[in-house]
Coordinates of C-alpha atoms in Angstrom, one line a residue:
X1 CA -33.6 -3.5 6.8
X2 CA -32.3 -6.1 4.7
X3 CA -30.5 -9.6 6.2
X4 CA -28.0 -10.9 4.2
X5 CA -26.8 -14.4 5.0
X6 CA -22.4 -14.5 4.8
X7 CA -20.9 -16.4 2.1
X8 CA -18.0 -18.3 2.2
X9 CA -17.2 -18.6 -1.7
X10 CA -19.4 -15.9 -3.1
X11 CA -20.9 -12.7 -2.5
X12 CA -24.1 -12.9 -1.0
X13 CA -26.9 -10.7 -3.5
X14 CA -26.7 -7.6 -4.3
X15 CA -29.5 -5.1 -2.4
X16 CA -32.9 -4.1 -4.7
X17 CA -32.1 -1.1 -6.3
X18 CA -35.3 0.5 -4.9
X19 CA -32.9 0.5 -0.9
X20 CA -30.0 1.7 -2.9
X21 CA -31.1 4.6 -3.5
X22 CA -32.1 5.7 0.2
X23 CA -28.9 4.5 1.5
X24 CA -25.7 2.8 0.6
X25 CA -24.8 -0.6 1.1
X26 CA -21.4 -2.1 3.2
X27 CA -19.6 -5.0 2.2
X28 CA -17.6 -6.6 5.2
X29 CA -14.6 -8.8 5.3
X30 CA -14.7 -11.3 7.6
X31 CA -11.5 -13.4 9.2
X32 CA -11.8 -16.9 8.0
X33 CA -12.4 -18.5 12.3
X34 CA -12.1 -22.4 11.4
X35 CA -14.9 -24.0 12.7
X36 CA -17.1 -21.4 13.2
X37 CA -19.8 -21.7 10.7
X38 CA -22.0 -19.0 9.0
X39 CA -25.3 -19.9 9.9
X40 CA -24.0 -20.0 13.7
X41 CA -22.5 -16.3 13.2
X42 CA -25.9 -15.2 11.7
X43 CA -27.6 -16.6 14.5
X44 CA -25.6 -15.1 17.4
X45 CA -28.6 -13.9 20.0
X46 CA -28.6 -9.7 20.3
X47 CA -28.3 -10.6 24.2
X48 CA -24.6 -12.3 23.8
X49 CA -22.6 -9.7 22.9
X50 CA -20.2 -7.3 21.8
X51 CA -20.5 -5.9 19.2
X52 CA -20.6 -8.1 16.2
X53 CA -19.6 -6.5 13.2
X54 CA -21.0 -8.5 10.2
X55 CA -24.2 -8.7 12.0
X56 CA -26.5 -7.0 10.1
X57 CA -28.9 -5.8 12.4
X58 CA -26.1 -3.4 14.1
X59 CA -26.0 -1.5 11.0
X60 CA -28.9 1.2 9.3
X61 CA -27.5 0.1 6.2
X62 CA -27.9 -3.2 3.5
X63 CA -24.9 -5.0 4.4
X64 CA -23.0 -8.1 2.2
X65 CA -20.3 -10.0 3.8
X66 CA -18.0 -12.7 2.8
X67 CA -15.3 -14.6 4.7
X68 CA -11.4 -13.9 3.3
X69 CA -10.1 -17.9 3.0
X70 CA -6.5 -18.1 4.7
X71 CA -7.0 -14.8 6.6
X72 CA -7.1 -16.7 10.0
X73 CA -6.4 -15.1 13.1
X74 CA -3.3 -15.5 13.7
X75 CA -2.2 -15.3 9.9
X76 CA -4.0 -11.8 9.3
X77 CA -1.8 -9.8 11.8
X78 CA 1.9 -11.0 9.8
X79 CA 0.6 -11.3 7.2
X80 CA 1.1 -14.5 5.1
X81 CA 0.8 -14.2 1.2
X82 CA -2.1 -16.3 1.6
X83 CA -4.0 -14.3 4.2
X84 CA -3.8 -11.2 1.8
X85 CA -4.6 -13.0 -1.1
X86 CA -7.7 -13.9 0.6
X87 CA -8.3 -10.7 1.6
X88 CA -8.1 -9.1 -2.1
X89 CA -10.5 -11.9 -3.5
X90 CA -12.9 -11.4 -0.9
X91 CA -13.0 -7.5 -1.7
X92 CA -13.1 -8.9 -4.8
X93 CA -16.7 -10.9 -4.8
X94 CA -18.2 -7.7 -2.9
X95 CA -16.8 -5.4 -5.4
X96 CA -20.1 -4.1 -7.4
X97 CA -22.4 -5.4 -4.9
X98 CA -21.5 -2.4 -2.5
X99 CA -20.7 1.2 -2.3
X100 CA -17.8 0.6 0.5
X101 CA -15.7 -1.9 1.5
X102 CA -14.1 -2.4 5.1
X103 CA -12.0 -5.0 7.1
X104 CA -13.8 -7.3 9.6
X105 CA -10.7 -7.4 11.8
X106 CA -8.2 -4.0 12.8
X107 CA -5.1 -6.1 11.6
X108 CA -6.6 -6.3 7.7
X109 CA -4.3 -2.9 7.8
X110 CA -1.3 -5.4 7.1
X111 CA -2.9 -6.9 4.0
X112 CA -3.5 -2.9 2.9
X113 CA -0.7 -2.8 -0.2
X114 CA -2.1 -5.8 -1.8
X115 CA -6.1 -4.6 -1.8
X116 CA -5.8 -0.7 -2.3
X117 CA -5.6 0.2 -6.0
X118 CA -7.1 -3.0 -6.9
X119 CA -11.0 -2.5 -7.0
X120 CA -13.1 0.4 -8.0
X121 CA -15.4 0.4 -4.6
X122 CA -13.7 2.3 -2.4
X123 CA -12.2 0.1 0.4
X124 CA -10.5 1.0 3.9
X125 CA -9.3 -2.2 5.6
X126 CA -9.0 -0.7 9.2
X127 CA -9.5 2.2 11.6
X128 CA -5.5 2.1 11.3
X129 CA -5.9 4.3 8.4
X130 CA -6.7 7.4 10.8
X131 CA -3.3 7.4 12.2
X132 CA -1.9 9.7 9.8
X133 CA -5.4 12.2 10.1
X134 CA -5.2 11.6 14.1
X135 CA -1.2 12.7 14.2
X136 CA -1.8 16.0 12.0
X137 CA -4.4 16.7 13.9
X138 CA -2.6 17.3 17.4
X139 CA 1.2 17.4 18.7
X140 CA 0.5 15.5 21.4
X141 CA 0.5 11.4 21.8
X142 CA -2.2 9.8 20.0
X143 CA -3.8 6.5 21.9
X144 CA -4.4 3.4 20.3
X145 CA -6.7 1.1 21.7
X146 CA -5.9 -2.6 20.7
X147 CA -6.9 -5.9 20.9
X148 CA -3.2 -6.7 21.2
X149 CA 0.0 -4.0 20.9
X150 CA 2.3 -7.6 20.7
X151 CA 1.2 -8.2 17.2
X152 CA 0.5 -4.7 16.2
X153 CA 3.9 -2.8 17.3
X154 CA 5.8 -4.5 14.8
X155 CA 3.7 -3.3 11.7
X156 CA 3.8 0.2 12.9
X157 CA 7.3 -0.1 13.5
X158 CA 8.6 1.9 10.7
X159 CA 5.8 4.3 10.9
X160 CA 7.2 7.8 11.1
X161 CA 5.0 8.7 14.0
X162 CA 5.8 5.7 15.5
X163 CA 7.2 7.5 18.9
X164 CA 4.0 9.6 19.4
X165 CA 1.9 6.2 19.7
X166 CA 0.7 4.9 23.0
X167 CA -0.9 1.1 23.2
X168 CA -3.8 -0.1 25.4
X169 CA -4.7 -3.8 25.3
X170 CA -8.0 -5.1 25.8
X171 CA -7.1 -9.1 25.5
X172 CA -6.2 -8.8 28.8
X173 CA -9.5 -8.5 30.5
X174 CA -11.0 -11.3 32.8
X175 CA -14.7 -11.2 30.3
X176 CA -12.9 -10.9 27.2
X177 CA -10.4 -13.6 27.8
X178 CA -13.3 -15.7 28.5
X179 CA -14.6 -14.2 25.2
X180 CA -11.9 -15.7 22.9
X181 CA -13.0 -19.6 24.5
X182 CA -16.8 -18.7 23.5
X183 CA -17.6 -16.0 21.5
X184 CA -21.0 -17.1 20.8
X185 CA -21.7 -17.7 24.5
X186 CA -22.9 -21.4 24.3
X187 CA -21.8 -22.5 27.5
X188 CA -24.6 -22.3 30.5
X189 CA -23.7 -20.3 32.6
X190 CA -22.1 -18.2 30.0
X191 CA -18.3 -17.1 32.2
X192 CA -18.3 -13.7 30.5
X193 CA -21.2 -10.6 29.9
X194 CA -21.2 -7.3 28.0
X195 CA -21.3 -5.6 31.6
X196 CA -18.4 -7.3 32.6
X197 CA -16.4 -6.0 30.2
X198 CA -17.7 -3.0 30.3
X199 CA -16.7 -2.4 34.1
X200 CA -13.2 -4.5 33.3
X201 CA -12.8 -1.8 30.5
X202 CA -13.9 1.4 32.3
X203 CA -11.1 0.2 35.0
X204 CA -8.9 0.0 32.3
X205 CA -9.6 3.1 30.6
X206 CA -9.5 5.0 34.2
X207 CA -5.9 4.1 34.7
X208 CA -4.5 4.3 31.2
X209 CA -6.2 8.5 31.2
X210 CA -4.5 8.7 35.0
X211 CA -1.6 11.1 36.2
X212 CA 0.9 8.1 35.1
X213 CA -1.3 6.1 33.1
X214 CA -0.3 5.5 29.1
X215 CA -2.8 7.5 28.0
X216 CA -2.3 10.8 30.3
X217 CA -0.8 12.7 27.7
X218 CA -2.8 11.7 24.3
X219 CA -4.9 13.9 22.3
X220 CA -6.9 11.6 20.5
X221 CA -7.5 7.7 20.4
X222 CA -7.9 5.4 17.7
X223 CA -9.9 2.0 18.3
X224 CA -8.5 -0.4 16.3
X225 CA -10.0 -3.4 17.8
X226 CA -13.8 -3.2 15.7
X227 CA -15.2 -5.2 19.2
X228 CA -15.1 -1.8 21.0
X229 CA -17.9 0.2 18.8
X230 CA -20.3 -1.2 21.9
X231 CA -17.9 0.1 24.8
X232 CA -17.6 4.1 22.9
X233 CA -19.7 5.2 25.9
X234 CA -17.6 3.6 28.6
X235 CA -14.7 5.7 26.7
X236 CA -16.7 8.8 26.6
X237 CA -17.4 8.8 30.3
X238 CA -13.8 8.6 31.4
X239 CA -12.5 11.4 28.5
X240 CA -13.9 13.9 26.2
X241 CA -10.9 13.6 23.5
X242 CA -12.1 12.8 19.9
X243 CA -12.1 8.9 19.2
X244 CA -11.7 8.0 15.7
X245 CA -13.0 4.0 14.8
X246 CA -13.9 2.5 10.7
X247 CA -17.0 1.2 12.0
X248 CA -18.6 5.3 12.6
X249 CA -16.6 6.4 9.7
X250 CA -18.5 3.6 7.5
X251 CA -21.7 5.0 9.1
X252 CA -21.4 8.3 8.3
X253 CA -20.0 7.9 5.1
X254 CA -22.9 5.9 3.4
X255 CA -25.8 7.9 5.4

């Protein structure tokens, strides 16, 4: 497996043509996190986790990633013109280098009318994009599990399945609140653990699938959030439902 180092300003190589053809390649967009540097993302230990998803060792295939300028956080999920803009030339400096494109971040799916129709790699910005596929595929509710349903509610506002959609939030929990103040866990003792969540999470999941919980009635769930890929299991033990995420979709598709 190749290791690509993330660049800020330019596409990092493009994969020897001799892995290209056994397998595709990814190209990731990543949120532009001020102050958190790329050698520090590539350097994130296996052992502090979740999931990371521009870490190329969680993925069987070559994987290029570049950070989208002006696409903070908090600027991704409205968005500004500037966080799509960034978004589009970041797809941009990957286009050619890859055989698929996706969003490093669930709320890219508000930038989606100023990237689709603009490169010739095909490109899906978030797991979003299943909504349509998840409400054809059953009349009941479909579950949408989310970093936060604040921010996200308003873009699917005018969606015309909008009244079929239940939200879960996993901000909320103790470990991953802890998360957001060091996602690289540098502190000693780190305050949060991948088991922690995972417990928080299963909790969660137990009483949004519950006789009055959120999620009683739904058919299928989308993950939105691409932290969860890690946490599918803790999902699967509570329900057998199909769950629909980018991050196995980008999988599959380039196997």
């Amino acid at each position: 497996m190749k290791h690509i180092k993330s660049e800020r300003t330019h596409t990092a190589g493009a994969p020897p043509q001799t892995s290209r053809k056994k397998r595709g390649s990814l190209g990731i967009i990543k949120l532009d996190n001020a102050g958190v540097s790329e050698a520090a993302s590539d350097a994130v230990d296996d052992a502090v986790m979740p999931f990371i998803v521009d870490d190329a060792a969680q993925w069987e295939v070559f994987v290029c990633k570049t950070i989208a300028e002006g696409a903070n956080a908090a600027d991704n999920k409205i968005p500004t013109p500037e966080a799509s803009q960034g978004i589009l030339n970041a797809a941009r400096r990957l286009e050619g280098h890859t055989d698929l494109i996706i969003g490093g971040c669930g709320y890219m799916w508000a930038s989606r009318e100023h990237l689709y129709g603009q490169l010739s790699t095909p490109a899906i910005t978030s797991s979003l994009e299943f909504l349509d596929l998840a409400l054809r595929m059953t009349k009941l509710p479909v579950g949408i599990v989310t970093w936060d349903a604040e921010p996200l509610m308003p873009l699917l506002i005018h969606h015309p399945g909008f009244a079929r959609l239940r939200f879960v939030t996993i901000r909320d929990l103790p470990d991953f609140k802890k998360w957001v103040l060091d996602p690289c866990g540098k502190q000693v003792p780190c305050e949060w653990s991948k088991e922690g969540i995972s417990v928080q999470l299963s909790d969660l999941m137990r009483d949004a699938f519950g006789r009055d919980g959120v999620f009683n009635d739904v058919g299928i769930l989308v993950l939105e959030c691409t932290l969860m890929p890690d946490f599918r299991s803790v999902i699967r033990q509570i329900t057998p439902i199909p769950v629909l995420d980018l991050l196995s979709f980008a999988e599959a598709a380039l196997q």
